[in-house]
Amino acid sequence: MLEQGYTIAIDGPAAAGKGTISKAVATHFGFAHLDTGLLYRAVGRRVLQGEEAVSAAQSLTADELEPGDLRTAEIAQAASKVAVIPEVRSALLDFQRAFARRAGGAVLDGRDIGTVICPNADVKLFVTASPEVRAERRYLELAAKGTEISRDQVLADVKERDARDAERSTAPMKPADNAVLLDTSDLSIDAALARAIEIVEQNLPGA
Ligand code: DC
């Protein structure tokens, strides 16, 4: 049997920089990367199309996880809403845990990776930033894609999603007890990536 690789858990709120950091950490260490938000977004999209959330989660296929058209503001809110349902979360559990155990090593990013999905992860990071900084980043991202939305609306969406993700009773977003906190509010992208890689290097046993 192949030996299990390292697992790195990266959690945090929307637009804190988790995605960029996770991709860079995965590339740096040669690990596979799973953005677990895409699972909830794919379920959210099916619900917007009229499907029931639990059966959508139970029948989700990997080819629905292409990020392109899943990154809209509407799908983000739908994802946050389906993510409150315990049966949706449990339907997505095995896929995430199997990914985390891959032999070559894996980086998973989300909200509950260090707490629920991979409580034994080798390194846990909780990436955060102020709501205002995160909303500005998300606004610029959406504007670059031509989405017509105001800064105020993006900030309101970010705060609404934070509250729902952190206050739900099943697997709420929170740092694991042994997670290293990384606040990217005042960091450039390059500085945040360098710091994240440094934290992983310092905490990865034998890497
Ligand atoms: O990371 P994201 O913005 O793509 O996530 C979209 C929503 O999915 C988020 O608001 C809450 C939910 N989510 C979750 O509950 N648990 C995860 N591990 C990842 C995402």
Short mmCIF file of C-alpha atoms and ligand atoms in Angstrom, two decimals, residues 14 18 35-38 40-41 71 76 79-80 83 89 96 109-113 138 161 165 168, ligand 1:
data_model
loop_
_atom_site.label_atom_id
_atom_site.label_comp_id
_atom_site.label_asym_id
_atom_site.label_seq_id
_atom_site.Cartn_x
_atom_site.Cartn_y
_atom_site.Cartn_z
CA ALA A 14 -14.19 34.39 1.99
CA LYS A 18 -6.89 31.09 1.07
CA ASP A 35 -10.72 23.98 -3.09
CA THR A 36 -13.57 22.50 -1.04
CA GLY A 37 -15.69 25.64 -1.53
CA LEU A 38 -16.25 24.39 -5.10
CA TYR A 40 -20.62 23.64 -1.91
CA ARG A 41 -20.77 26.01 -4.88
CA ARG A 71 -17.38 31.94 -8.92
CA ALA A 76 -21.41 32.04 -3.33
CA ALA A 79 -23.22 27.70 -1.40
CA SER A 80 -23.18 29.27 2.04
CA ALA A 83 -23.47 24.46 3.64
CA ARG A 89 -21.95 18.30 4.60
CA GLN A 96 -12.72 15.33 0.83
CA ASP A 109 -8.84 24.75 1.68
CA GLY A 110 -12.23 25.60 3.12
CA ARG A 111 -13.91 26.44 6.42
CA ASP A 112 -13.80 23.20 8.44
CA ILE A 113 -10.77 21.36 7.11
CA ARG A 138 -13.62 40.44 -3.95
CA ARG A 161 -21.66 34.94 4.52
CA ASP A 165 -20.56 30.26 7.99
CA ARG A 168 -24.04 27.39 11.82
O1 DC B 1 -14.54 29.21 -0.17
P1 DC B 1 -15.79 29.62 -0.94
O2 DC B 1 -16.08 31.08 -0.87
O3 DC B 1 -15.76 29.13 -2.35
O4 DC B 1 -16.99 28.84 -0.20
C1 DC B 1 -18.34 29.02 -0.58
C2 DC B 1 -19.24 28.63 0.61
O5 DC B 1 -19.15 27.23 0.82
C3 DC B 1 -18.87 29.26 1.94
O6 DC B 1 -19.53 30.50 2.14
C4 DC B 1 -19.28 28.24 2.95
C5 DC B 1 -19.19 26.93 2.21
N1 DC B 1 -18.03 26.12 2.58
C6 DC B 1 -18.12 25.36 3.73
O7 DC B 1 -19.12 25.44 4.44
N2 DC B 1 -17.12 24.51 4.09
C7 DC B 1 -16.02 24.42 3.34
N3 DC B 1 -15.06 23.58 3.70
C8 DC B 1 -15.88 25.22 2.17
C9 DC B 1 -16.90 26.07 1.83
#
